[in-house]
N, CA, C and O atoms as a MOPAC input file, in Angstrom:
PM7 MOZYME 1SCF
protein

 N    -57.58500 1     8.51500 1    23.40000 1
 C    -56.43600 1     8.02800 1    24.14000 1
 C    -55.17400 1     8.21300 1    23.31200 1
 O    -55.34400 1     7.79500 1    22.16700 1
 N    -54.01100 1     8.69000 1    23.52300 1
 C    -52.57600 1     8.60600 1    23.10600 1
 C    -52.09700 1     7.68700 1    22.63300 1
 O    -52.57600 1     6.71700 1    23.22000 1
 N    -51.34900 1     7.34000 1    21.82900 1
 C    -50.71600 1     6.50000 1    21.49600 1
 C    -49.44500 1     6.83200 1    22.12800 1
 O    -48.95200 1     7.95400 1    22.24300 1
 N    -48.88500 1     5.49400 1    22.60200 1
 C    -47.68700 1     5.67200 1    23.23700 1
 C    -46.33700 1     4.85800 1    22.47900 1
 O    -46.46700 1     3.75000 1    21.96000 1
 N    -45.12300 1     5.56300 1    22.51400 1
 C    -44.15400 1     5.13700 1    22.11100 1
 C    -42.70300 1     5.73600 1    22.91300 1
 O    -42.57200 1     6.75900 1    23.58500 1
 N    -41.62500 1     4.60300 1    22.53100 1
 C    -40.51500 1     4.62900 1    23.18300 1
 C    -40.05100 1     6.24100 1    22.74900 1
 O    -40.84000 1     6.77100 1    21.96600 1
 N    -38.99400 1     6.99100 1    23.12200 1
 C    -38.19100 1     7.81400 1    22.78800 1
 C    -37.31700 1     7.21700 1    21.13000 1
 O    -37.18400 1     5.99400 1    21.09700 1
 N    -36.89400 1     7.81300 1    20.15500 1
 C    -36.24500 1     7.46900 1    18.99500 1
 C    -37.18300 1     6.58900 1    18.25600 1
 O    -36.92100 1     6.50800 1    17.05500 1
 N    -38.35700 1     5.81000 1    18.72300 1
 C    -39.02900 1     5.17100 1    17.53700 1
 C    -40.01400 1     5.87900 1    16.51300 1
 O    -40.37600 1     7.05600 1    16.53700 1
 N    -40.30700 1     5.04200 1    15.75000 1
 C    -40.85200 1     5.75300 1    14.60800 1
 C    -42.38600 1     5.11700 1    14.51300 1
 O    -42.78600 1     3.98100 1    14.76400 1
 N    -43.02100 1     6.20100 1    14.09200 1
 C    -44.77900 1     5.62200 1    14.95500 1
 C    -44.83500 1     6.17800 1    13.33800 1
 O    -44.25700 1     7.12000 1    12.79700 1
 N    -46.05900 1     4.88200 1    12.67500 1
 C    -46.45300 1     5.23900 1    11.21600 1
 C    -48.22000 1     5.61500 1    11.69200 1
 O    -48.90200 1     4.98400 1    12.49900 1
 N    -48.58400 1     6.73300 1    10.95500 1
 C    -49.81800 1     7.25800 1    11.06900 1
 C    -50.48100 1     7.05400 1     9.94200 1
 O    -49.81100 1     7.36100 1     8.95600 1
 N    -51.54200 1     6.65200 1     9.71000 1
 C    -52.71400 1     6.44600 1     8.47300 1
 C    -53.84600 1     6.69100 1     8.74400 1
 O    -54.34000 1     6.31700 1     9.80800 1
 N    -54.59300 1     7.46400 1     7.72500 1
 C    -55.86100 1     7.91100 1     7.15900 1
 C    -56.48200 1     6.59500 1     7.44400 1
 O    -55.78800 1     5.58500 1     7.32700 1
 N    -57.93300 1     6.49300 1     7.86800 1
 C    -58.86700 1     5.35800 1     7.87400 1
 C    -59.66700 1     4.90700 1     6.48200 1
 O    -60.17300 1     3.80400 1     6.27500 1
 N    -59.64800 1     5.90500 1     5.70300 1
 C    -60.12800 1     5.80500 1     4.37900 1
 C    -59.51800 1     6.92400 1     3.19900 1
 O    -59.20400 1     8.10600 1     3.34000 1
 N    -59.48500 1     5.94600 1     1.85900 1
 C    -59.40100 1     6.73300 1     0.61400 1
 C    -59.84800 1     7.99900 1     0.26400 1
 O    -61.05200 1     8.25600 1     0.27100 1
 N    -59.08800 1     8.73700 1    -0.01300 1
 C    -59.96800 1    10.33000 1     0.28400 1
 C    -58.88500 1    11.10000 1    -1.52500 1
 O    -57.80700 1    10.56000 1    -1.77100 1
 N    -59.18900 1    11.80100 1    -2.10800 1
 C    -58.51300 1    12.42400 1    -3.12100 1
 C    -57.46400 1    13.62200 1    -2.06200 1
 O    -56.30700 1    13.82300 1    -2.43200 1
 N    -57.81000 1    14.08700 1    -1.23100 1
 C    -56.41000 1    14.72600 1    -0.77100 1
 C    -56.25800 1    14.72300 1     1.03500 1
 O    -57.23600 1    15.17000 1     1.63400 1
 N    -55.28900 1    14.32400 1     1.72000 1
 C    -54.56900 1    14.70200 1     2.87200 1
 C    -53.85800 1    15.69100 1     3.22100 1
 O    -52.71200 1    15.82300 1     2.79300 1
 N    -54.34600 1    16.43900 1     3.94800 1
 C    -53.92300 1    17.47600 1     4.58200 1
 C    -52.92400 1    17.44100 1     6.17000 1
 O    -53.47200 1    17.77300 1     7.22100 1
 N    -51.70300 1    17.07800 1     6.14800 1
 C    -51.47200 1    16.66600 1     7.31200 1
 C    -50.81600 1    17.70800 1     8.41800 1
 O    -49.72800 1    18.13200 1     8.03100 1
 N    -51.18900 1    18.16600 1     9.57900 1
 C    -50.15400 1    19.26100 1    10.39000 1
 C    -48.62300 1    19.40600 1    10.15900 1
 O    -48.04800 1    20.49200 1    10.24200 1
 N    -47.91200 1    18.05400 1     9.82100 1
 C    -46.76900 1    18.89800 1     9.22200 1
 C    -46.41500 1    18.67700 1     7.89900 1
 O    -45.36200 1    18.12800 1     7.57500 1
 N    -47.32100 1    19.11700 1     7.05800 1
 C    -47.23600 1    19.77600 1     6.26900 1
 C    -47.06000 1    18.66300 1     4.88800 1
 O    -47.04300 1    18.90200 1     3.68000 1
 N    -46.96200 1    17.58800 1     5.52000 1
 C    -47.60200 1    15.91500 1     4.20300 1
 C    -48.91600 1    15.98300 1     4.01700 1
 O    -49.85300 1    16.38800 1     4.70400 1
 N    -48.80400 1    15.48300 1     2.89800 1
 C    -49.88000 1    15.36700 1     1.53900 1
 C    -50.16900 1    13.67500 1     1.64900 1
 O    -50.89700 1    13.20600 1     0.77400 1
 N    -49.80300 1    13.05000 1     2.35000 1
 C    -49.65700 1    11.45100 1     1.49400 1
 C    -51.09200 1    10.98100 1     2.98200 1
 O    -51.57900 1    11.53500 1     3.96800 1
 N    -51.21200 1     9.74000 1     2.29500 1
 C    -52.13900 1     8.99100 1     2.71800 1
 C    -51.45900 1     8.71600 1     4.54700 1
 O    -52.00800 1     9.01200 1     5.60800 1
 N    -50.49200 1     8.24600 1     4.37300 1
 C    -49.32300 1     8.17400 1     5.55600 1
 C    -47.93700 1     8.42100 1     5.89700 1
 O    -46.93800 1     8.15700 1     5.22600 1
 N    -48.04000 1     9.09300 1     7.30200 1
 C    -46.49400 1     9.79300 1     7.51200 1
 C    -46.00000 1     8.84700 1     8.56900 1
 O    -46.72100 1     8.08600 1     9.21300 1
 N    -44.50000 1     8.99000 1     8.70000 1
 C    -44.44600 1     8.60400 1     9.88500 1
 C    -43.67500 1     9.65800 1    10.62100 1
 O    -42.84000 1    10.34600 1    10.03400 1
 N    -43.99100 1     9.82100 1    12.13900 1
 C    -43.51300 1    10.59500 1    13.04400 1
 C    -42.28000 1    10.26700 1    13.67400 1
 O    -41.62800 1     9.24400 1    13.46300 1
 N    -42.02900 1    11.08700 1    14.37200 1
 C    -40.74600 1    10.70400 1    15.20400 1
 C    -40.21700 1    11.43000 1    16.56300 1
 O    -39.28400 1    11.17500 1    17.32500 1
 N    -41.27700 1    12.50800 1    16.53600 1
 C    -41.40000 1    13.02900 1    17.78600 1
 C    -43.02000 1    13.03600 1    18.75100 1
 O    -44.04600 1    12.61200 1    18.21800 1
 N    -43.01600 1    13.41100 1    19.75100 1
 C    -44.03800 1    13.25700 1    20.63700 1
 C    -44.94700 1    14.63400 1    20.80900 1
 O    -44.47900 1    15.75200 1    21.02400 1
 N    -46.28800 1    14.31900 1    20.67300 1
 C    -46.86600 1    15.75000 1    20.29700 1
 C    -48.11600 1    15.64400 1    19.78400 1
 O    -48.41300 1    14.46300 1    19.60100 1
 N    -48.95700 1    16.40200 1    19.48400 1
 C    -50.42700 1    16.18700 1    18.73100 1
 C    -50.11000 1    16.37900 1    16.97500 1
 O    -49.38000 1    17.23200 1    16.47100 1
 N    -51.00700 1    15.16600 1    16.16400 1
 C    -50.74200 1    15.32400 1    14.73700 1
 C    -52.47400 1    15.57100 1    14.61300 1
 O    -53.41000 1    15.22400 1    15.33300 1
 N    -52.41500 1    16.09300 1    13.74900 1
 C    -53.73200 1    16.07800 1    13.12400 1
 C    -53.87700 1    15.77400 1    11.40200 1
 O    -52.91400 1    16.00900 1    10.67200 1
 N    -54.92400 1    15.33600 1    10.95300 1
 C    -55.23900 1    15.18500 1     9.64100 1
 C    -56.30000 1    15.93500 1     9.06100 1
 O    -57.24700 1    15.94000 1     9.84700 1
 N    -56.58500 1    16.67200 1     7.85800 1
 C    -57.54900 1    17.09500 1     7.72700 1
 C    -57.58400 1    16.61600 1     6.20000 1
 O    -56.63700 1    16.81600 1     5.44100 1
 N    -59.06600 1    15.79800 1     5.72300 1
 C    -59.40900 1    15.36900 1     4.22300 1
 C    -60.72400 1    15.92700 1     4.46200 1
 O    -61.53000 1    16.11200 1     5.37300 1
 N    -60.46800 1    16.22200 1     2.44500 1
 C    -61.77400 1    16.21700 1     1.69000 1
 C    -62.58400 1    15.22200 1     0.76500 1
 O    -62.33000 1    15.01600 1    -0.42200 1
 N    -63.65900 1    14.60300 1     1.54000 1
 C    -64.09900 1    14.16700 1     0.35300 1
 C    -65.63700 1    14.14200 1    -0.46200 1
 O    -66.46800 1    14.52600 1     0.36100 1
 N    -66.05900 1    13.94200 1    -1.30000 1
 C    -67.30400 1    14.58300 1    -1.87200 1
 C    -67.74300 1    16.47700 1    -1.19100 1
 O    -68.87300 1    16.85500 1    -0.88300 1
 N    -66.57800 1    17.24000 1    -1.13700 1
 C    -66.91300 1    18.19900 1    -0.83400 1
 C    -67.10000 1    18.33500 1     0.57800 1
 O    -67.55500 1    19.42200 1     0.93400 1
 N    -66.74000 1    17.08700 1     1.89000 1
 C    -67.08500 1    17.94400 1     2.97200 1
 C    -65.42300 1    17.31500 1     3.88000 1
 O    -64.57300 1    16.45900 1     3.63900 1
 N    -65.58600 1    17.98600 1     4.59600 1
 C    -64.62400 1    18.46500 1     4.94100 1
 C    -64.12900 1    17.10400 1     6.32500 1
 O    -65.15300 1    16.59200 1     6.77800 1
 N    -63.19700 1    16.69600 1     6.78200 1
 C    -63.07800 1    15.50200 1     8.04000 1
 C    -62.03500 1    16.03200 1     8.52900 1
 O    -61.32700 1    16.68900 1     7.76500 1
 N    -61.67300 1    15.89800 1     9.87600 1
 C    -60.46800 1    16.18900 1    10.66400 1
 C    -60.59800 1    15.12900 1    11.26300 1
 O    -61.64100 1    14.48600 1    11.38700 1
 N    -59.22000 1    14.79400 1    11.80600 1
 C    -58.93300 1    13.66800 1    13.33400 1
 C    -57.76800 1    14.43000 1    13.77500 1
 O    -57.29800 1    15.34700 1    13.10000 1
 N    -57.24400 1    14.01700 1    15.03300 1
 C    -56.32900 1    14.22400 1    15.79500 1
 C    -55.57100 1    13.19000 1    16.60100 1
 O    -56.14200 1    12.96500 1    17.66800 1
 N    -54.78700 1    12.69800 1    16.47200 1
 C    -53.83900 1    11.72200 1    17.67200 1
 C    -52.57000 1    12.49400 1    18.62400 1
 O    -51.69200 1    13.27300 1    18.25400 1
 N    -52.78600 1    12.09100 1    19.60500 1
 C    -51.75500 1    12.78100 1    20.65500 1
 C    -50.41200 1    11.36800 1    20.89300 1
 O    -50.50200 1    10.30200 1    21.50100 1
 N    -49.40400 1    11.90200 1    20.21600 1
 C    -48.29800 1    10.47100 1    20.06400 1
 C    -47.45400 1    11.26900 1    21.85500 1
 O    -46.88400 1    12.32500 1    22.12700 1
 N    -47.85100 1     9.98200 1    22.66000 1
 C    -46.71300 1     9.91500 1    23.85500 1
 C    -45.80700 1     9.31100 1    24.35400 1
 O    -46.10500 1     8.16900 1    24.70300 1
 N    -44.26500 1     9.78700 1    24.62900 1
 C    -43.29300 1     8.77300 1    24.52300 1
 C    -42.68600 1     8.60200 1    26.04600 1
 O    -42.51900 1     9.53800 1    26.82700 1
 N    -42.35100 1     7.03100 1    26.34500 1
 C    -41.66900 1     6.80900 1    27.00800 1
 C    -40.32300 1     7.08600 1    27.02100 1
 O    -39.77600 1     7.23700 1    25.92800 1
 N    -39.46700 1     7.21800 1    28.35100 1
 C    -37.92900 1     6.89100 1    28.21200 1
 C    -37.61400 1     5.83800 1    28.08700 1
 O    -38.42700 1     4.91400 1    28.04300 1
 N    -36.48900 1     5.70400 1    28.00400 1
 C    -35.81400 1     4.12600 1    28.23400 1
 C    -35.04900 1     4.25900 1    29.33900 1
 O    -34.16100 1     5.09600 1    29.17900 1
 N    -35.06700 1     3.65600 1    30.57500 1
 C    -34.24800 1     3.14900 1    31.54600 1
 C    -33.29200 1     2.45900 1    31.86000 1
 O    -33.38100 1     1.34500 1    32.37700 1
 N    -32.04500 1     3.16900 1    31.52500 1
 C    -30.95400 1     2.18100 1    31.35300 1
 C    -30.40300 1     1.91000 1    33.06100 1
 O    -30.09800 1     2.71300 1    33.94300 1
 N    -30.45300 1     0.08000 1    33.02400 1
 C    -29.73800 1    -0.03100 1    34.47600 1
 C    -28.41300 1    -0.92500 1    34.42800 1
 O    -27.89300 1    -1.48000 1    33.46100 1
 N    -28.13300 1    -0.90000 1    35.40100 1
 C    -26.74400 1    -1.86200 1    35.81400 1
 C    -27.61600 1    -3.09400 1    35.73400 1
 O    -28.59200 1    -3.44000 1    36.40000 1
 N    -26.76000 1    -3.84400 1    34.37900 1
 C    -27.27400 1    -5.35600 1    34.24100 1
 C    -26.40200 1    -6.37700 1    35.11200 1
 O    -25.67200 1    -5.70900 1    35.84400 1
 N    -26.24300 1    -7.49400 1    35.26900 1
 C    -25.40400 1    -8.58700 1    35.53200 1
 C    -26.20400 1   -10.14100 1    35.59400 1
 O    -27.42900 1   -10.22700 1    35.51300 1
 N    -25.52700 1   -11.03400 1    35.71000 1
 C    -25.83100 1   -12.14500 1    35.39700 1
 C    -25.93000 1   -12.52400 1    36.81000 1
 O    -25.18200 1   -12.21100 1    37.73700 1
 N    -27.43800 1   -13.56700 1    36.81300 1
 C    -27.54400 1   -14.10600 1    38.55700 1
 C    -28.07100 1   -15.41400 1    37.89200 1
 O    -28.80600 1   -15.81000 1    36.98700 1
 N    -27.06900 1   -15.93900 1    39.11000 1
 C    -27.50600 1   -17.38700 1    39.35500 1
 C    -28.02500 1   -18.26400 1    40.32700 1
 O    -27.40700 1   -18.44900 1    41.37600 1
 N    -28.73400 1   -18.63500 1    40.16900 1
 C    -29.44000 1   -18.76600 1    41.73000 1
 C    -29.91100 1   -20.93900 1    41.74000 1
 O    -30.51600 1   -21.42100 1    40.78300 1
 N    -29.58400 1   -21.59700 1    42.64500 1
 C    -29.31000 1   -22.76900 1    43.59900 1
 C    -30.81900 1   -23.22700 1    43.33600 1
 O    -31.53300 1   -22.23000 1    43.44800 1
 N    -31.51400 1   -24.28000 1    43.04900 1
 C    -32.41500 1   -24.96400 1    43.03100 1
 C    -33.31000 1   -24.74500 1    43.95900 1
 O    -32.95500 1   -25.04900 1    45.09800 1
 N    -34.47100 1   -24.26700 1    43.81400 1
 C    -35.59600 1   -23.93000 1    44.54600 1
 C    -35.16900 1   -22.43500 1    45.65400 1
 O    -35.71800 1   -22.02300 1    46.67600 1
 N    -34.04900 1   -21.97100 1    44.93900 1
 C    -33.51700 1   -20.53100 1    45.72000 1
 C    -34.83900 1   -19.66400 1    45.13000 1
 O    -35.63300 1   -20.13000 1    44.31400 1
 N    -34.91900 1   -18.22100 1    45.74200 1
 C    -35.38000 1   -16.99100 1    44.98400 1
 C    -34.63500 1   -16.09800 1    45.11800 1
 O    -33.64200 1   -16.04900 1    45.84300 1
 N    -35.13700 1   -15.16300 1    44.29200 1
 C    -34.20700 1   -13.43100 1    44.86600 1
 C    -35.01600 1   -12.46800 1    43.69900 1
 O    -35.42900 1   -12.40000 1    42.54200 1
 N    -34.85800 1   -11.68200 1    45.22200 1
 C    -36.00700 1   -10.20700 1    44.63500 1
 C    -34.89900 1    -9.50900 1    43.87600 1
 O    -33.72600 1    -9.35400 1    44.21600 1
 N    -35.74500 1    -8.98000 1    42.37900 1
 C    -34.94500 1    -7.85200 1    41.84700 1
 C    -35.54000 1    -6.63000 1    41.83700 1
 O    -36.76300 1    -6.66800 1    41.70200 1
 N    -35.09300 1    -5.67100 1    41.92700 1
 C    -35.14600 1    -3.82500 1    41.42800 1
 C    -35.14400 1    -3.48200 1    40.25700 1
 O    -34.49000 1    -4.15200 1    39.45900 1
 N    -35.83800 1    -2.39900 1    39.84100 1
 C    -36.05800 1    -1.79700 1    38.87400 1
 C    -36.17700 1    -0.12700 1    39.93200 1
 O    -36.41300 1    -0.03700 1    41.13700 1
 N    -35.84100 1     1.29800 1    38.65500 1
 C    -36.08400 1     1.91300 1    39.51200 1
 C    -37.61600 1     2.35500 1    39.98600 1
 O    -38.36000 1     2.52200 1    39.02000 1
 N    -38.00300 1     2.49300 1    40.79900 1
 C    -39.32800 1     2.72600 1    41.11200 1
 C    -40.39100 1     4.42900 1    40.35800 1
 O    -40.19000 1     5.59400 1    40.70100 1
 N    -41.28100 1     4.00200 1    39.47600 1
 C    -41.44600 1     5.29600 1    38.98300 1
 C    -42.34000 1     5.12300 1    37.94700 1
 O    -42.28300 1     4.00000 1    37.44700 1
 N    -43.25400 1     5.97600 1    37.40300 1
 C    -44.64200 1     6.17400 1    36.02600 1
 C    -44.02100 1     5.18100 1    34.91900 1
 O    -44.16200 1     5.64700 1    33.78800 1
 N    -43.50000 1     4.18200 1    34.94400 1
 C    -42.62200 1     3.12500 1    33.88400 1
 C    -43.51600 1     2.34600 1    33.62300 1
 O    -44.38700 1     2.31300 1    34.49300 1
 N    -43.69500 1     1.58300 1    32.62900 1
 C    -43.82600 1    -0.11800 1    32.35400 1
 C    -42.36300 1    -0.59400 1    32.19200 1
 O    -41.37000 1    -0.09800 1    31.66000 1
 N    -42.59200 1    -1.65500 1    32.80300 1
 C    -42.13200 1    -2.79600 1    33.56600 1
 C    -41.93100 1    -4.32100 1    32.28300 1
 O    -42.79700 1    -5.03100 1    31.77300 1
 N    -40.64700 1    -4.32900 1    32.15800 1
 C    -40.89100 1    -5.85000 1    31.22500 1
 C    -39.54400 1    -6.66500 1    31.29400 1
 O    -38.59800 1    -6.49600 1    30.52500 1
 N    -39.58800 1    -7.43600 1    32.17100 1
 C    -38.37600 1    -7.96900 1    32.29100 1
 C    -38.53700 1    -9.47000 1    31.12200 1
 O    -39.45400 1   -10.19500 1    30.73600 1
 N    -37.04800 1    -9.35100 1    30.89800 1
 C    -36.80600 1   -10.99100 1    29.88100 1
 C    -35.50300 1   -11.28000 1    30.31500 1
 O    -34.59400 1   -10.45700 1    30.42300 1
 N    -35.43300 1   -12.80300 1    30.62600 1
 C    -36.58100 1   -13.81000 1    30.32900 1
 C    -37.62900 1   -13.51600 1    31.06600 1
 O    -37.41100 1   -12.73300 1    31.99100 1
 N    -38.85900 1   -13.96700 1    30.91500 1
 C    -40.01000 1   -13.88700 1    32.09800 1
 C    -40.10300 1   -15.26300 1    32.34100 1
 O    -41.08700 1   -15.66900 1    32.95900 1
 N    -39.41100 1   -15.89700 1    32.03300 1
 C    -40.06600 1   -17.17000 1    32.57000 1
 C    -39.72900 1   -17.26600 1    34.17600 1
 O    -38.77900 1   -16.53600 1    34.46000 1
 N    -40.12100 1   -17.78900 1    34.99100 1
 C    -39.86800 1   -18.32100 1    36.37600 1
 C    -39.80500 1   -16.97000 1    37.23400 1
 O    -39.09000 1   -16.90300 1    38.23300 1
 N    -40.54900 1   -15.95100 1    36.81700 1
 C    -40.53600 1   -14.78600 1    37.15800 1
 C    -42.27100 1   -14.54300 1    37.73700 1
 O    -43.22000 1   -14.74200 1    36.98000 1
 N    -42.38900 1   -14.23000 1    38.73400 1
 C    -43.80400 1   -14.07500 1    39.77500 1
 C    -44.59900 1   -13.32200 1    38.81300 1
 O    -45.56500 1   -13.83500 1    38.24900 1
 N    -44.18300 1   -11.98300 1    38.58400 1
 C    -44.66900 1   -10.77200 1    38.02500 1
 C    -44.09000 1   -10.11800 1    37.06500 1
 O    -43.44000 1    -9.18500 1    37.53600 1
 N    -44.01900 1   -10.18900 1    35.76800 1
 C    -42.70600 1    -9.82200 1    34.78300 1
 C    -43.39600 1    -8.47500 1    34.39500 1
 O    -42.86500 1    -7.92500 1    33.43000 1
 N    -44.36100 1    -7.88900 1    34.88800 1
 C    -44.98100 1    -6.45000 1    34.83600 1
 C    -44.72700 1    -5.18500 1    35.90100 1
 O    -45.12300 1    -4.02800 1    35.76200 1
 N    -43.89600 1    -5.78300 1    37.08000 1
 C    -43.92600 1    -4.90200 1    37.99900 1
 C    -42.08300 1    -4.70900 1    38.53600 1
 O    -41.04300 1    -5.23400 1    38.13800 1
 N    -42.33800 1    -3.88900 1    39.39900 1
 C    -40.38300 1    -3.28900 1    39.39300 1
 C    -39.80200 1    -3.98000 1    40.35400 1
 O    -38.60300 1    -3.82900 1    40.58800 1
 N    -40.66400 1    -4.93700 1    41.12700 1
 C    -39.72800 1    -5.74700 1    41.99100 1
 C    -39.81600 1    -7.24000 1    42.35600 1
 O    -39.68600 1    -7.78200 1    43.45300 1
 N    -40.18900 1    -7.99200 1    40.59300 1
 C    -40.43600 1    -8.83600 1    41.08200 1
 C    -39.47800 1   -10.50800 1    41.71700 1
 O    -38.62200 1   -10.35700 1    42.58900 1
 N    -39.59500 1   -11.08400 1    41.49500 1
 C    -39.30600 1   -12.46300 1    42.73200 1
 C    -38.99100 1   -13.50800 1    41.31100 1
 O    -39.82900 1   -13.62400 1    40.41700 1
 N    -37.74700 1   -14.17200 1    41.29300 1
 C    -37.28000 1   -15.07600 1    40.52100 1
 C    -37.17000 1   -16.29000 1    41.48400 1
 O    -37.02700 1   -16.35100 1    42.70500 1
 N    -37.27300 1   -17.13600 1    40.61600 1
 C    -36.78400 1   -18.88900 1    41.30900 1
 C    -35.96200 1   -19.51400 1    41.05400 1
 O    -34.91600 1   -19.17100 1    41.60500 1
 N    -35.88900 1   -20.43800 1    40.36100 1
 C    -34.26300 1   -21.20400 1    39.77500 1
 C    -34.27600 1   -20.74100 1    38.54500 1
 O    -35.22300 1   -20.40900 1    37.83200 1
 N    -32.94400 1   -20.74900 1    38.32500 1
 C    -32.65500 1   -20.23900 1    36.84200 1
 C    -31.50100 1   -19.09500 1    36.47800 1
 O    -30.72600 1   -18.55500 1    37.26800 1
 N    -31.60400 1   -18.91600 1    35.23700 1
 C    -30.28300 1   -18.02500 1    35.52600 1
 C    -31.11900 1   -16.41400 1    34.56300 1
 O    -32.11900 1   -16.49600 1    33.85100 1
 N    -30.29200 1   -15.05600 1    34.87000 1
 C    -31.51700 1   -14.28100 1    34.33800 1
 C    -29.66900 1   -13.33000 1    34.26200 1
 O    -29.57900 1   -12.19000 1    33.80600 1

């Protein structure tokens, strides 16, 4: 499975065990690199003479920038919000008083967001 990450973050990769040398696809030597783009890394060590590879496939999300504003909403009011609809995770904050803080349209109650 992929590891997934935002666009611009920095994903640190490590060897599972002590080995005398790392061989890494781009072109590091060290026990751990960190990445910064999205793509397949591979590792290749030696140790007691035989040989180990792994591979991780790093995949990145966008970031979705929307029109924010401040809502206020009347004691025991609700109101549905939008997100745009699309292959996203979903994380609205605050989550509190929020139905579904995982999905793109969910339903608030009192409170201010």
């Amino acid at each position: 499975d992929p590891t997934h990450a935002c666009i611009d973050d920095t994903v640190r990769l490590s060897a599972n065990q002590v080995c005398p040398s790392y061989q890494w696809s781009t072109g590091e030597n060290a026990p751990q690199i960190n990445v910064f783009q999205p793509g397949w890394y591979y590792l290749s060590t030696i140790m007691n003479n035989c040989l180990s590879q792994d591979s991780i496939r790093i995949d990145s999300f966008v970031h979705v920038s929307m029109n924010t504003y401040s809502l206020s909403l009347c004691l025991n009011e609700t109101k549905q919000l939008f997100a745009p609809l699309g292959s996203y995770t979903y994380e609205w904050n605050p989550n509190y008083e929020i139905d579904n803080d995982s999905i793109f349209n969910p339903v608030i109650l009192s409170g201010s967001y």
